[in-house]
mmCIF file of C-alpha atoms in Angstrom:
data_model
loop_
_atom_site.group_PDB
_atom_site.id
_atom_site.type_symbol
_atom_site.label_atom_id
_atom_site.label_comp_id
_atom_site.label_asym_id
_atom_site.label_seq_id
_atom_site.Cartn_x
_atom_site.Cartn_y
_atom_site.Cartn_z
ATOM 1 C CA UNK A 1 -28.263 -5.414 1.930
ATOM 2 C CA UNK A 2 -25.673 -5.433 -0.818
ATOM 3 C CA UNK A 3 -22.533 -3.380 -0.108
ATOM 4 C CA UNK A 4 -22.526 0.056 -1.637
ATOM 5 C CA UNK A 5 -18.986 -0.337 -2.797
ATOM 6 C CA UNK A 6 -16.893 -3.446 -3.527
ATOM 7 C CA UNK A 7 -13.216 -2.526 -3.627
ATOM 8 C CA UNK A 8 -9.732 -3.650 -4.370
ATOM 9 C CA UNK A 9 -6.984 -1.838 -2.385
ATOM 10 C CA UNK A 10 -3.599 -1.676 -4.106
ATOM 11 C CA UNK A 11 -1.222 -0.753 -1.379
ATOM 12 C CA UNK A 12 2.407 -0.354 -0.171
ATOM 13 C CA UNK A 13 2.006 -0.193 3.616
ATOM 14 C CA UNK A 14 3.382 2.320 4.942
ATOM 15 C CA UNK A 15 1.924 4.135 7.917
ATOM 16 C CA UNK A 16 -0.993 5.957 6.215
ATOM 17 C CA UNK A 17 -1.687 2.809 4.185
ATOM 18 C CA UNK A 18 -2.244 0.871 7.398
ATOM 19 C CA UNK A 19 -4.542 3.547 8.689
ATOM 20 C CA UNK A 20 -6.466 3.512 5.392
ATOM 21 C CA UNK A 21 -6.971 -0.267 5.630
ATOM 22 C CA UNK A 22 -8.011 0.006 9.306
ATOM 23 C CA UNK A 23 -10.632 2.492 8.128
ATOM 24 C CA UNK A 24 -11.791 0.217 5.357
ATOM 25 C CA UNK A 25 -12.118 -2.789 7.655
ATOM 26 C CA UNK A 26 -13.980 -0.720 10.219
ATOM 27 C CA UNK A 27 -16.734 -0.013 7.707
ATOM 28 C CA UNK A 28 -20.080 -1.677 7.968
ATOM 29 C CA UNK A 29 -20.804 -4.496 5.502
ATOM 30 C CA UNK A 30 -23.455 -2.322 3.751
ATOM 31 C CA UNK A 31 -20.838 0.386 3.212
ATOM 32 C CA UNK A 32 -17.841 -1.442 1.897
ATOM 33 C CA UNK A 33 -16.629 -4.834 0.883
ATOM 34 C CA UNK A 34 -12.895 -5.365 0.489
ATOM 35 C CA UNK A 35 -12.248 -8.097 -2.047
ATOM 36 C CA UNK A 36 -8.479 -7.962 -2.478
ATOM 37 C CA UNK A 37 -5.383 -6.402 -1.028
ATOM 38 C CA UNK A 38 -3.019 -6.090 -3.994
ATOM 39 C CA UNK A 39 0.500 -5.605 -2.624
ATOM 40 C CA UNK A 40 3.177 -3.512 -4.369
ATOM 41 C CA UNK A 41 6.614 -2.113 -3.594
ATOM 42 C CA UNK A 42 6.656 1.646 -2.743
ATOM 43 C CA UNK A 43 7.215 3.017 0.681
ATOM 44 C CA UNK A 44 9.348 -0.052 1.290
ATOM 45 C CA UNK A 45 10.198 -3.343 -0.387
ATOM 46 C CA UNK A 46 7.262 -5.636 -1.235
ATOM 47 C CA UNK A 47 8.023 -8.320 1.373
ATOM 48 C CA UNK A 48 8.083 -5.760 4.149
ATOM 49 C CA UNK A 49 4.774 -4.466 2.833
ATOM 50 C CA UNK A 50 3.336 -8.009 2.939
ATOM 51 C CA UNK A 51 4.535 -8.455 6.529
ATOM 52 C CA UNK A 52 2.783 -5.286 7.527
ATOM 53 C CA UNK A 53 -0.539 -6.501 6.028
ATOM 54 C CA UNK A 54 -0.234 -9.793 7.966
ATOM 55 C CA UNK A 55 0.570 -7.861 11.110
ATOM 56 C CA UNK A 56 -2.480 -5.659 10.562
ATOM 57 C CA UNK A 57 -4.724 -8.789 10.390
ATOM 58 C CA UNK A 58 -2.933 -10.213 13.420
ATOM 59 C CA UNK A 59 -3.862 -7.199 15.491
ATOM 60 C CA UNK A 60 -7.412 -6.964 14.220
ATOM 61 C CA UNK A 61 -7.885 -10.564 15.389
ATOM 62 C CA UNK A 62 -6.406 -9.781 18.789
ATOM 63 C CA UNK A 63 -8.454 -6.596 19.090
ATOM 64 C CA UNK A 64 -11.705 -8.417 18.411
ATOM 65 C CA UNK A 65 -10.888 -10.902 21.122
ATOM 66 C CA UNK A 66 -9.972 -8.043 23.541
ATOM 67 C CA UNK A 67 -13.231 -6.163 22.822
ATOM 68 C CA UNK A 68 -15.283 -9.288 23.325
ATOM 69 C CA UNK A 69 -13.627 -10.009 26.671
ATOM 70 C CA UNK A 70 -14.353 -6.425 27.770
ATOM 71 C CA UNK A 71 -18.024 -6.608 26.767
ATOM 72 C CA UNK A 72 -17.563 -4.319 23.746
ATOM 73 C CA UNK A 73 -18.812 -4.795 20.146
ATOM 74 C CA UNK A 74 -16.107 -6.650 18.214
ATOM 75 C CA UNK A 75 -16.307 -4.307 15.246
ATOM 76 C CA UNK A 76 -14.661 -4.919 11.853
ATOM 77 C CA UNK A 77 -17.933 -6.272 10.599
ATOM 78 C CA UNK A 78 -17.051 -6.085 6.954
ATOM 79 C CA UNK A 79 -14.528 -8.884 7.526
ATOM 80 C CA UNK A 80 -17.338 -11.151 8.704
ATOM 81 C CA UNK A 81 -19.079 -10.651 5.371
ATOM 82 C CA UNK A 82 -16.015 -10.928 3.104
ATOM 83 C CA UNK A 83 -12.571 -12.366 3.790
ATOM 84 C CA UNK A 84 -10.223 -10.446 1.462
ATOM 85 C CA UNK A 85 -7.627 -12.069 -0.721
ATOM 86 C CA UNK A 86 -4.010 -10.921 -0.261
ATOM 87 C CA UNK A 87 -1.836 -11.167 -3.363
ATOM 88 C CA UNK A 88 1.731 -10.031 -3.905
ATOM 89 C CA UNK A 89 2.540 -7.979 -6.929
ATOM 90 C CA UNK A 90 5.269 -5.747 -8.327
ATOM 91 C CA UNK A 91 8.727 -5.772 -6.651
ATOM 92 C CA UNK A 92 10.090 -2.866 -8.675
ATOM 93 C CA UNK A 93 8.963 -0.207 -11.196
ATOM 94 C CA UNK A 94 8.471 -0.835 -14.854
ATOM 95 C CA UNK A 95 11.414 1.269 -16.012
ATOM 96 C CA UNK A 96 12.336 3.896 -13.426
ATOM 97 C CA UNK A 97 15.162 3.348 -10.900
ATOM 98 C CA UNK A 98 13.737 1.986 -7.707
ATOM 99 C CA UNK A 99 13.486 4.153 -4.727
ATOM 100 C CA UNK A 100 11.708 3.858 -1.368
ATOM 101 C CA UNK A 101 10.356 6.221 1.302
ATOM 102 C CA UNK A 102 11.866 4.345 4.191
ATOM 103 C CA UNK A 103 13.504 7.596 5.345
ATOM 104 C CA UNK A 104 9.992 8.592 6.502
ATOM 105 C CA UNK A 105 8.154 5.324 7.068
ATOM 106 C CA UNK A 106 11.130 3.517 8.660
ATOM 107 C CA UNK A 107 13.045 0.580 7.327
ATOM 108 C CA UNK A 108 10.110 -1.752 7.814
ATOM 109 C CA UNK A 109 7.432 0.772 6.783
ATOM 110 C CA UNK A 110 6.144 1.219 10.356
ATOM 111 C CA UNK A 111 8.776 3.269 12.018
ATOM 112 C CA UNK A 112 11.126 0.293 12.709
ATOM 113 C CA UNK A 113 8.496 -1.279 14.997
ATOM 114 C CA UNK A 114 9.471 -4.871 14.028
ATOM 115 C CA UNK A 115 12.924 -4.235 15.499
ATOM 116 C CA UNK A 116 12.086 -1.882 18.368
ATOM 117 C CA UNK A 117 8.932 -3.807 19.477
ATOM 118 C CA UNK A 118 9.542 -7.436 18.335
ATOM 119 C CA UNK A 119 6.852 -8.608 20.733
ATOM 120 C CA UNK A 120 4.338 -6.827 18.575
ATOM 121 C CA UNK A 121 5.213 -8.719 15.440
ATOM 122 C CA UNK A 122 3.586 -12.021 14.490
ATOM 123 C CA UNK A 123 5.761 -15.143 14.145
ATOM 124 C CA UNK A 124 7.341 -15.625 10.767
ATOM 125 C CA UNK A 125 5.225 -18.749 10.116
ATOM 126 C CA UNK A 126 2.978 -16.577 7.992
ATOM 127 C CA UNK A 127 5.519 -16.683 5.184
ATOM 128 C CA UNK A 128 4.495 -20.231 4.382
ATOM 129 C CA UNK A 129 1.070 -18.965 3.494
ATOM 130 C CA UNK A 130 2.349 -17.612 0.154
ATOM 131 C CA UNK A 131 4.416 -20.703 -0.888
ATOM 132 C CA UNK A 132 3.261 -24.090 -2.229
ATOM 133 C CA UNK A 133 3.057 -25.966 1.087
ATOM 134 C CA UNK A 134 -0.692 -26.675 0.669
ATOM 135 C CA UNK A 135 0.024 -28.561 -2.597
ATOM 136 C CA UNK A 136 3.026 -30.487 -1.140
ATOM 137 C CA UNK A 137 3.059 -34.253 -1.364
ATOM 138 C CA UNK A 138 4.197 -34.404 2.245
ATOM 139 C CA UNK A 139 1.163 -34.715 4.554
ATOM 140 C CA UNK A 140 3.066 -33.091 7.485
ATOM 141 C CA UNK A 141 3.850 -30.034 5.382
ATOM 142 C CA UNK A 142 0.226 -29.739 4.262
ATOM 143 C CA UNK A 143 -0.999 -30.138 7.878
ATOM 144 C CA UNK A 144 1.422 -27.441 9.100
ATOM 145 C CA UNK A 145 0.345 -25.108 6.279
ATOM 146 C CA UNK A 146 -3.279 -25.540 7.095
ATOM 147 C CA UNK A 147 -2.628 -24.841 10.796
ATOM 148 C CA UNK A 148 -0.914 -21.589 9.834
ATOM 149 C CA UNK A 149 -3.700 -20.625 7.471
ATOM 150 C CA UNK A 150 -6.281 -21.270 10.224
ATOM 151 C CA UNK A 151 -4.282 -19.041 12.564
ATOM 152 C CA UNK A 152 -4.494 -16.161 9.976
ATOM 153 C CA UNK A 153 -8.162 -16.784 9.240
ATOM 154 C CA UNK A 154 -9.182 -13.226 8.393
ATOM 155 C CA UNK A 155 -7.677 -13.224 4.866
ATOM 156 C CA UNK A 156 -7.089 -15.677 1.999
ATOM 157 C CA UNK A 157 -3.510 -15.787 0.816
ATOM 158 C CA UNK A 158 -3.027 -16.099 -2.972
ATOM 159 C CA UNK A 159 -0.132 -17.575 -4.839
ATOM 160 C CA UNK A 160 -1.144 -15.794 -8.013
ATOM 161 C CA UNK A 161 0.428 -12.446 -8.871
ATOM 162 C CA UNK A 162 -1.630 -9.493 -7.717
ATOM 163 C CA UNK A 163 -2.493 -8.305 -11.282
ATOM 164 C CA UNK A 164 -3.944 -11.706 -12.133
ATOM 165 C CA UNK A 165 -6.149 -11.688 -9.062
ATOM 166 C CA UNK A 166 -7.272 -8.147 -9.950
ATOM 167 C CA UNK A 167 -8.230 -9.215 -13.513
ATOM 168 C CA UNK A 168 -9.922 -12.433 -12.270
ATOM 169 C CA UNK A 169 -12.196 -10.494 -9.956
ATOM 170 C CA UNK A 170 -13.041 -7.959 -12.656
ATOM 171 C CA UNK A 171 -13.759 -10.797 -15.062
ATOM 172 C CA UNK A 172 -15.978 -12.749 -12.689
ATOM 173 C CA UNK A 173 -18.104 -9.790 -11.481
ATOM 174 C CA UNK A 174 -20.502 -7.584 -13.293
ATOM 175 C CA UNK A 175 -19.151 -4.518 -15.093
ATOM 176 C CA UNK A 176 -18.997 -1.353 -12.927
ATOM 177 C CA UNK A 177 -19.290 -3.188 -9.647
ATOM 178 C CA UNK A 178 -15.673 -3.027 -8.441
ATOM 179 C CA UNK A 179 -13.600 0.040 -7.584
ATOM 180 C CA UNK A 180 -9.840 -0.053 -7.358
ATOM 181 C CA UNK A 181 -8.338 2.213 -4.678
ATOM 182 C CA UNK A 182 -4.634 2.637 -5.585
ATOM 183 C CA UNK A 183 -2.670 4.081 -2.641
ATOM 184 C CA UNK A 184 0.859 3.166 -3.828
ATOM 185 C CA UNK A 185 2.765 3.207 -7.144
ATOM 186 C CA UNK A 186 0.599 2.126 -10.040
ATOM 187 C CA UNK A 187 2.733 -0.754 -11.318
ATOM 188 C CA UNK A 188 0.205 -3.539 -10.535
ATOM 189 C CA UNK A 189 -2.563 -1.623 -12.287
ATOM 190 C CA UNK A 190 -0.356 -0.899 -15.357
ATOM 191 C CA UNK A 191 0.492 -4.615 -15.670
ATOM 192 C CA UNK A 192 -3.117 -5.650 -15.339
ATOM 193 C CA UNK A 193 -4.201 -3.051 -17.913
ATOM 194 C CA UNK A 194 -1.516 -4.169 -20.411
ATOM 195 C CA UNK A 195 -2.292 -7.867 -19.905
ATOM 196 C CA UNK A 196 -6.021 -7.523 -20.638
ATOM 197 C CA UNK A 197 -7.185 -3.952 -21.288
ATOM 198 C CA UNK A 198 -10.829 -4.735 -21.835
ATOM 199 C CA UNK A 199 -11.104 -6.698 -18.651
ATOM 200 C CA UNK A 200 -9.355 -3.949 -16.725
ATOM 201 C CA UNK A 201 -11.817 -1.393 -18.137
ATOM 202 C CA UNK A 202 -14.716 -3.341 -16.492
ATOM 203 C CA UNK A 203 -13.729 -1.456 -13.352
ATOM 204 C CA UNK A 204 -16.342 0.976 -12.008
ATOM 205 C CA UNK A 205 -13.710 3.592 -11.039
ATOM 206 C CA UNK A 206 -9.980 3.784 -10.226
ATOM 207 C CA UNK A 207 -9.291 6.040 -7.177
ATOM 208 C CA UNK A 208 -5.616 7.123 -7.164
ATOM 209 C CA UNK A 209 -3.723 8.767 -4.334
ATOM 210 C CA UNK A 210 -1.107 10.482 -6.428
ATOM 211 C CA UNK A 211 0.078 13.605 -8.200
ATOM 212 C CA UNK A 212 0.420 17.205 -7.231
ATOM 213 C CA UNK A 213 -1.599 19.610 -9.386
ATOM 214 C CA UNK A 214 -1.226 23.095 -7.909
ATOM 215 C CA UNK A 215 1.294 22.844 -5.105
ATOM 216 C CA UNK A 216 4.652 21.357 -4.042
ATOM 217 C CA UNK A 217 5.335 17.717 -4.223
ATOM 218 C CA UNK A 218 6.569 15.411 -1.452
ATOM 219 C CA UNK A 219 9.766 14.088 -3.056
ATOM 220 C CA UNK A 220 12.180 16.545 -1.477
ATOM 221 C CA UNK A 221 15.578 17.717 -2.849
ATOM 222 C CA UNK A 222 18.686 16.398 -1.191
ATOM 223 C CA UNK A 223 19.919 18.052 1.955
ATOM 224 C CA UNK A 224 22.524 20.716 1.126
ATOM 225 C CA UNK A 225 26.229 19.970 1.716
ATOM 226 C CA UNK A 226 27.395 21.873 4.811
ATOM 227 C CA UNK A 227 29.481 24.860 3.486
ATOM 228 C CA UNK A 228 32.428 24.275 5.913
ATOM 229 C CA UNK A 229 32.575 20.467 5.509
ATOM 230 C CA UNK A 230 34.695 18.555 3.048
ATOM 231 C CA UNK A 231 32.993 15.259 3.794
ATOM 232 C CA UNK A 232 30.361 13.788 1.508
ATOM 233 C CA UNK A 233 26.794 15.042 1.917
ATOM 234 C CA UNK A 234 24.397 12.902 3.880
ATOM 235 C CA UNK A 235 22.412 10.383 1.716
ATOM 236 C CA UNK A 236 19.239 11.766 0.185
ATOM 237 C CA UNK A 237 15.957 10.634 1.590
ATOM 238 C CA UNK A 238 14.993 8.434 -1.313
ATOM 239 C CA UNK A 239 17.630 5.940 -2.429
ATOM 240 C CA UNK A 240 18.233 3.518 -5.298
ATOM 241 C CA UNK A 241 18.796 0.221 -3.548
ATOM 242 C CA UNK A 242 19.164 -2.477 -6.213
ATOM 243 C CA UNK A 243 22.172 -1.097 -8.092
ATOM 244 C CA UNK A 244 25.818 -1.629 -7.119
ATOM 245 C CA UNK A 245 27.114 0.925 -4.590
ATOM 246 C CA UNK A 246 29.185 3.017 -7.054
ATOM 247 C CA UNK A 247 29.814 6.697 -7.760
ATOM 248 C CA UNK A 248 27.207 6.392 -10.561
ATOM 249 C CA UNK A 249 24.556 5.226 -8.065
ATOM 250 C CA UNK A 250 25.410 8.096 -5.773
ATOM 251 C CA UNK A 251 25.124 10.518 -8.688
ATOM 252 C CA UNK A 252 21.746 9.104 -9.701
ATOM 253 C CA UNK A 253 20.551 9.294 -6.129
ATOM 254 C CA UNK A 254 21.282 12.975 -6.009
ATOM 255 C CA UNK A 255 19.709 13.583 -9.389
ATOM 256 C CA UNK A 256 16.549 11.663 -8.505
ATOM 257 C CA UNK A 257 15.863 14.099 -5.600
ATOM 258 C CA UNK A 258 15.775 17.229 -7.790
ATOM 259 C CA UNK A 259 12.078 17.252 -8.242
ATOM 260 C CA UNK A 260 10.247 19.457 -5.742
ATOM 261 C CA UNK A 261 7.082 19.249 -7.784
ATOM 262 C CA UNK A 262 6.764 15.411 -7.737
ATOM 263 C CA UNK A 263 4.461 13.292 -5.627
ATOM 264 C CA UNK A 264 5.955 9.973 -4.454
ATOM 265 C CA UNK A 265 3.452 7.397 -5.763
ATOM 266 C CA UNK A 266 3.504 8.691 -9.391
ATOM 267 C CA UNK A 267 7.217 9.476 -9.220
ATOM 268 C CA UNK A 268 8.092 5.951 -7.956
ATOM 269 C CA UNK A 269 6.833 4.472 -11.226
ATOM 270 C CA UNK A 270 6.136 7.328 -13.645
ATOM 271 C CA UNK A 271 5.770 4.949 -16.628
ATOM 272 C CA UNK A 272 3.111 2.900 -14.897
ATOM 273 C CA UNK A 273 1.235 6.100 -13.867
ATOM 274 C CA UNK A 274 1.341 7.428 -17.447
ATOM 275 C CA UNK A 275 0.076 4.128 -18.856
ATOM 276 C CA UNK A 276 -2.894 4.025 -16.439
ATOM 277 C CA UNK A 277 -3.717 7.718 -16.891
ATOM 278 C CA UNK A 278 -3.663 7.192 -20.698
ATOM 279 C CA UNK A 279 -6.736 5.010 -20.412
ATOM 280 C CA UNK A 280 -8.820 8.036 -19.440
ATOM 281 C CA UNK A 281 -8.279 9.419 -22.985
ATOM 282 C CA UNK A 282 -10.476 8.483 -25.971
ATOM 283 C CA UNK A 283 -7.176 7.956 -27.768
ATOM 284 C CA UNK A 284 -4.753 6.322 -25.212
ATOM 285 C CA UNK A 285 -1.897 6.168 -27.749
ATOM 286 C CA UNK A 286 -1.792 9.917 -27.860
ATOM 287 C CA UNK A 287 -0.702 10.256 -24.291
ATOM 288 C CA UNK A 288 1.243 7.010 -23.748
ATOM 289 C CA UNK A 289 4.856 7.260 -22.575
ATOM 290 C CA UNK A 290 7.561 6.025 -24.979
ATOM 291 C CA UNK A 291 8.436 2.348 -24.668
ATOM 292 C CA UNK A 292 11.609 2.009 -22.633
ATOM 293 C CA UNK A 293 14.497 0.315 -24.503
ATOM 294 C CA UNK A 294 15.128 -3.329 -23.817
ATOM 295 C CA UNK A 295 18.130 -4.205 -21.683
ATOM 296 C CA UNK A 296 21.019 -6.052 -23.416
ATOM 297 C CA UNK A 297 20.019 -9.638 -24.394
ATOM 298 C CA UNK A 298 16.266 -8.857 -24.233
ATOM 299 C CA UNK A 299 13.746 -8.268 -26.959
ATOM 300 C CA UNK A 300 11.116 -5.589 -26.689
ATOM 301 C CA UNK A 301 8.347 -8.254 -26.722
ATOM 302 C CA UNK A 302 9.786 -10.302 -23.857
ATOM 303 C CA UNK A 303 8.216 -10.453 -20.431
ATOM 304 C CA UNK A 304 8.473 -9.332 -17.729
ATOM 305 C CA UNK A 305 7.858 -5.576 -17.542
ATOM 306 C CA UNK A 306 8.800 -2.989 -18.602
ATOM 307 C CA UNK A 307 8.065 -4.725 -21.894
ATOM 308 C CA UNK A 308 4.340 -4.072 -21.891
ATOM 309 C CA UNK A 309 2.378 -4.156 -25.102
ATOM 310 C CA UNK A 310 0.752 -0.982 -26.403
ATOM 311 C CA UNK A 311 -3.013 -0.806 -25.959
ATOM 312 C CA UNK A 312 -5.219 -1.786 -28.954
ATOM 313 C CA UNK A 313 -6.179 1.072 -31.268
ATOM 314 C CA UNK A 314 -9.835 0.727 -30.289
ATOM 315 C CA UNK A 315 -11.104 0.147 -26.744
ATOM 316 C CA UNK A 316 -14.733 -0.237 -25.754
ATOM 317 C CA UNK A 317 -14.680 2.540 -23.131
ATOM 318 C CA UNK A 318 -12.585 5.042 -21.240
ATOM 319 C CA UNK A 319 -11.328 4.622 -17.703
ATOM 320 C CA UNK A 320 -13.030 6.660 -14.985
ATOM 321 C CA UNK A 321 -10.170 7.838 -12.755
ATOM 322 C CA UNK A 322 -10.570 10.009 -9.674
ATOM 323 C CA UNK A 323 -7.349 11.578 -8.557
ATOM 324 C CA UNK A 324 -6.634 12.449 -4.930
ATOM 325 C CA UNK A 325 -3.651 14.651 -5.413
ATOM 326 C CA UNK A 326 -1.559 16.207 -2.595
ATOM 327 C CA UNK A 327 -3.636 19.331 -3.031
ATOM 328 C CA UNK A 328 -6.673 17.434 -1.711
ATOM 329 C CA UNK A 329 -5.074 15.063 0.799
ATOM 330 C CA UNK A 330 -2.436 17.201 2.540
ATOM 331 C CA UNK A 331 -4.923 19.355 4.527
ATOM 332 C CA UNK A 332 -6.455 16.198 6.197
ATOM 333 C CA UNK A 333 -4.419 15.794 9.374
ATOM 334 C CA UNK A 334 -4.145 13.552 12.479
ATOM 335 C CA UNK A 335 -2.389 15.411 15.201
ATOM 336 C CA UNK A 336 -0.416 13.821 17.942
ATOM 337 C CA UNK A 337 -2.796 15.473 20.379
ATOM 338 C CA UNK A 338 -5.890 14.013 18.769
ATOM 339 C CA UNK A 339 -4.347 10.560 18.613
ATOM 340 C CA UNK A 340 -3.205 10.643 22.223
ATOM 341 C CA UNK A 341 -6.573 11.840 23.461
ATOM 342 C CA UNK A 342 -8.404 9.082 21.648
ATOM 343 C CA UNK A 343 -6.088 6.206 22.591
ATOM 344 C CA UNK A 344 -5.275 7.150 26.205
ATOM 345 C CA UNK A 345 -8.481 5.561 27.638
ATOM 346 C CA UNK A 346 -7.821 2.383 25.639
ATOM 347 C CA UNK A 347 -4.314 2.091 27.153
ATOM 348 C CA UNK A 348 -5.380 2.932 30.657
ATOM 349 C CA UNK A 349 -5.159 0.340 33.466
ATOM 350 C CA UNK A 350 -9.003 0.293 33.903
ATOM 351 C CA UNK A 351 -8.904 -2.642 31.486
ATOM 352 C CA UNK A 352 -7.261 -6.017 32.280
ATOM 353 C CA UNK A 353 -4.990 -5.312 29.286
ATOM 354 C CA UNK A 354 -4.529 -2.418 26.794
ATOM 355 C CA UNK A 355 -6.361 -2.448 23.480
ATOM 356 C CA UNK A 356 -4.027 -4.388 21.105
ATOM 357 C CA UNK A 357 -4.632 -2.005 18.224
ATOM 358 C CA UNK A 358 -4.167 1.048 20.355
ATOM 359 C CA UNK A 359 -0.878 -0.443 21.679
ATOM 360 C CA UNK A 360 0.344 -1.358 18.232
ATOM 361 C CA UNK A 361 -0.656 1.907 16.547
ATOM 362 C CA UNK A 362 0.823 3.955 19.324
ATOM 363 C CA UNK A 363 4.170 2.206 18.775
ATOM 364 C CA UNK A 364 4.444 3.027 15.080
ATOM 365 C CA UNK A 365 2.703 6.397 15.202
ATOM 366 C CA UNK A 366 4.921 7.599 18.026
ATOM 367 C CA UNK A 367 7.916 6.995 15.760
ATOM 368 C CA UNK A 368 6.104 8.669 12.902
ATOM 369 C CA UNK A 369 5.275 11.803 14.940
ATOM 370 C CA UNK A 370 8.917 12.039 16.050
ATOM 371 C CA UNK A 371 10.055 11.840 12.418
ATOM 372 C CA UNK A 372 7.604 14.549 11.414
ATOM 373 C CA UNK A 373 8.757 16.685 14.297
ATOM 374 C CA UNK A 374 12.330 16.371 13.105
ATOM 375 C CA UNK A 375 11.335 17.411 9.565
ATOM 376 C CA UNK A 376 9.057 20.345 10.620
ATOM 377 C CA UNK A 377 10.857 22.243 13.463
ATOM 378 C CA UNK A 378 7.997 24.828 13.526
ATOM 379 C CA UNK A 379 5.684 22.190 14.991
ATOM 380 C CA UNK A 380 6.067 20.501 18.304
ATOM 381 C CA UNK A 381 4.247 18.496 21.018
ATOM 382 C CA UNK A 382 0.531 17.947 20.281
ATOM 383 C CA UNK A 383 0.520 20.123 17.154
ATOM 384 C CA UNK A 384 2.748 17.637 15.232
ATOM 385 C CA UNK A 385 0.430 16.128 12.548
ATOM 386 C CA UNK A 386 0.396 13.278 10.085
ATOM 387 C CA UNK A 387 -1.097 13.924 6.653
ATOM 388 C CA UNK A 388 -3.863 11.390 5.932
ATOM 389 C CA UNK A 389 -3.208 10.912 2.195
ATOM 390 C CA UNK A 390 -4.369 7.351 1.865
ATOM 391 C CA UNK A 391 -7.272 7.317 4.317
ATOM 392 C CA UNK A 392 -8.883 10.221 2.372
ATOM 393 C CA UNK A 393 -9.286 7.785 -0.589
ATOM 394 C CA UNK A 394 -11.036 5.185 1.609
ATOM 395 C CA UNK A 395 -13.252 7.899 3.120
ATOM 396 C CA UNK A 396 -14.281 8.846 -0.492
ATOM 397 C CA UNK A 397 -15.389 5.330 -1.437
ATOM 398 C CA UNK A 398 -17.173 4.895 1.905
#
């Protein structure tokens, strides 16, 4: 039976991104086929996001072996039917100052797990998957690269930019057969749409986790300066990271926090979001953001972004976009109590070893629940809850 939905996941993992991908890969082949993981900056820098995706596949492989050894169904059947491509995309926004959500997700995107639990991180040999070792003229380098690729057999690494892989898949498949699920900043999608608008519009639907329509955002204001202290205020939760550490950067950091109505994914690259949303209009030019000025020494037609071309005056169709704003996703919760009750049997000594995914997810979700508890003093113990923003989008396409 053909899958009901073939999807591209554009992601910046991130705790809830990892849970969303686990949900997608747990689908049955007739429910879902994941063609591509398109990696973007967002919650953390893009290389850390990539490491978290490789780590996810590492633990799925270990989990399948553990389940088989314990006489359990291996699961993750959709990965038997389709081995997804992993491609690296945008490292920074089109025009906005770069900020990250590492204050919540941890410096590595998973609560600092790669430092606190190094035994749960795969060896760094995976980095060679995304370089040119397979095309090397040195037979030993090629052999080593193939060995690493075989070790990470559940996905296919790509050396093409993510937006090119996205367009290739849309071009090579029938119109309206691929859905893009965007659970990070929309930079990769904006670049793909600017590069080849008509190919991008072959997409069946774009599902976006983003925006806040009728409620507060999740980009908080800076913490207030203690009234009795003459010292500098603590750093705001979202920080510019690529600019020199100057008073100007500190000022921009403070200014960037003053947006209690913003949602992180759209705020992290508002120009990209506006460009993608414009394609839902019969006249995209009427809602396009102004073109950012070129930096010194650059012409407005030069690559790379933010120098994206305007869309053609006439396009063959409008984009179907389904928005999962904070209004929709915030009420969907995973409490510490629910998670502990579910994973406790999988970590119990009745097995020869604990479930690898239960052990790994417990490590990063424990750190996440502690962070949530520190931010929401009214909640404690089993009532502390993680908002399932990104998994809600995967649930929808399933």
